[in-house]
Short mmCIF file of C-alpha atoms in Angstrom, two decimals:
data_model
loop_
_atom_site.label_atom_id
_atom_site.label_comp_id
_atom_site.label_asym_id
_atom_site.label_seq_id
_atom_site.Cartn_x
_atom_site.Cartn_y
_atom_site.Cartn_z
CA PRO M 1 129.81 -138.92 79.58
CA PRO M 2 128.16 -137.35 76.49
CA GLN M 3 128.80 -140.57 74.57
CA GLN M 4 127.19 -142.60 77.32
CA GLN M 5 124.10 -140.39 77.24
CA GLN M 6 123.79 -140.81 73.48
CA GLN M 7 124.11 -144.58 73.78
CA GLN M 8 121.49 -144.68 76.53
CA GLN M 9 119.09 -142.53 74.49
CA GLN M 10 119.56 -144.78 71.47
CA GLN M 11 118.94 -147.90 73.56
CA GLN M 12 115.75 -146.63 75.23
CA PRO M 13 113.58 -146.55 72.08
CA GLN M 14 114.82 -150.00 71.13
CA GLN M 15 113.94 -151.32 74.58
CA MET M 16 110.52 -149.71 74.48
CA GLY M 17 109.87 -151.07 71.01
CA GLY M 18 110.84 -154.52 72.18
CA GLN M 19 108.44 -154.25 75.08
CA MET M 20 105.58 -153.29 72.79
CA GLN M 21 106.33 -156.19 70.49
CA ASN M 22 106.42 -158.61 73.41
CA SER M 23 103.02 -157.58 74.80
CA ASN M 24 100.14 -159.78 73.73
CA PRO M 25 97.63 -158.70 71.06
CA GLN M 26 94.83 -158.38 73.62
CA GLN M 27 96.82 -155.80 75.59
CA GLN M 28 97.67 -153.89 72.41
CA GLN M 29 94.00 -153.83 71.40
CA GLN M 30 93.00 -152.60 74.86
CA GLN M 31 95.59 -149.81 74.69
CA GLN M 32 94.31 -148.77 71.26
CA GLN M 33 90.70 -148.76 72.47
CA GLN M 34 91.54 -146.59 75.47
CA GLY M 35 92.82 -143.90 73.14
CA LEU M 36 89.69 -143.81 70.98
CA PRO M 37 87.01 -141.11 71.18
CA ILE M 38 83.84 -142.25 72.95
CA ARG M 39 81.78 -142.75 69.79
CA ALA M 40 84.49 -144.79 68.04
CA TYR M 41 85.00 -146.93 71.15
CA LEU M 42 81.29 -147.73 71.41
CA ASP M 43 81.01 -148.35 67.65
CA GLN M 44 83.82 -150.89 67.81
CA THR M 45 82.91 -152.66 71.02
CA VAL M 46 79.23 -152.43 71.96
CA VAL M 47 77.08 -151.20 69.09
CA PRO M 48 77.32 -154.26 66.78
CA ILE M 49 76.25 -156.80 69.41
CA LEU M 50 73.71 -154.39 70.88
CA LEU M 51 72.04 -153.87 67.50
CA ASP M 52 71.93 -157.63 66.90
CA GLY M 53 70.38 -158.13 70.32
CA MET M 54 67.79 -155.44 69.72
CA CYS M 55 66.84 -157.01 66.38
CA GLU M 56 66.26 -160.34 68.13
CA LEU M 57 64.33 -158.52 70.83
CA VAL M 58 61.96 -157.03 68.25
CA LYS M 59 61.45 -160.43 66.60
CA GLU M 60 60.75 -162.26 69.87
CA ARG M 61 58.96 -159.48 71.79
CA PRO M 62 59.43 -161.20 75.17
CA ASN M 63 57.50 -160.25 78.31
CA ASN M 64 60.72 -159.08 79.99
CA PRO M 65 62.75 -157.31 77.27
CA ILE M 66 65.52 -156.14 79.63
CA GLU M 67 66.20 -159.66 80.87
CA PHE M 68 66.04 -160.99 77.30
CA LEU M 69 68.54 -158.39 76.05
CA ALA M 70 70.87 -158.95 79.00
CA ALA M 71 70.87 -162.71 78.38
CA TYR M 72 71.45 -162.16 74.65
CA LEU M 73 74.41 -159.87 75.28
CA LEU M 74 76.00 -162.31 77.71
CA LYS M 75 75.44 -165.26 75.40
CA HIS M 76 76.92 -163.48 72.38
CA ASP M 77 79.76 -161.64 74.15
CA PRO M 78 82.84 -162.15 71.93
CA SER M 79 85.17 -162.05 74.95
CA ARG M 80 83.34 -165.08 76.39
CA ALA M 81 83.46 -167.14 73.19
CA GLY M 82 83.17 -170.82 74.03
CA ASN M 83 82.15 -170.16 77.63
CA ASN M 84 78.46 -171.05 77.39
CA ASN M 85 78.40 -173.07 80.60
CA ASN M 86 75.25 -171.37 81.89
CA PRO M 87 72.30 -173.65 81.09
CA GLN M 88 69.89 -170.68 81.17
CA GLN M 89 71.63 -169.14 78.18
CA GLN M 90 71.91 -172.16 75.91
CA ASN M 91 69.73 -172.55 72.80
CA SER M 92 68.19 -169.06 72.94
CA GLY M 93 68.85 -165.51 74.02
CA MET M 94 65.95 -165.77 76.45
CA PRO M 95 66.48 -167.02 80.02
CA MET M 96 64.55 -170.03 81.26
CA GLN M 97 61.32 -169.38 83.11
CA ARG M 98 61.54 -169.55 86.90
#
């Protein structure tokens, strides 16, 4: 029995390592982000696109800045790359007038 326990203990890390290697890069990135402090998480995920959007906001100075910024963030969301099917968001960060 002690030999069996040693073999099982040696196999467990190998199995776990294999599982980590088999998970996709997106899951690994999400796991890494969940372990980050709040500031580091925001700096890596939100701040860059938010700053870009705010720079555009200052240049354009639209009548509805919240709607403009929301549209900009959705249009430039890296997780939605290539998914610009919304006609309101094409060609500019500003939504079409209603």
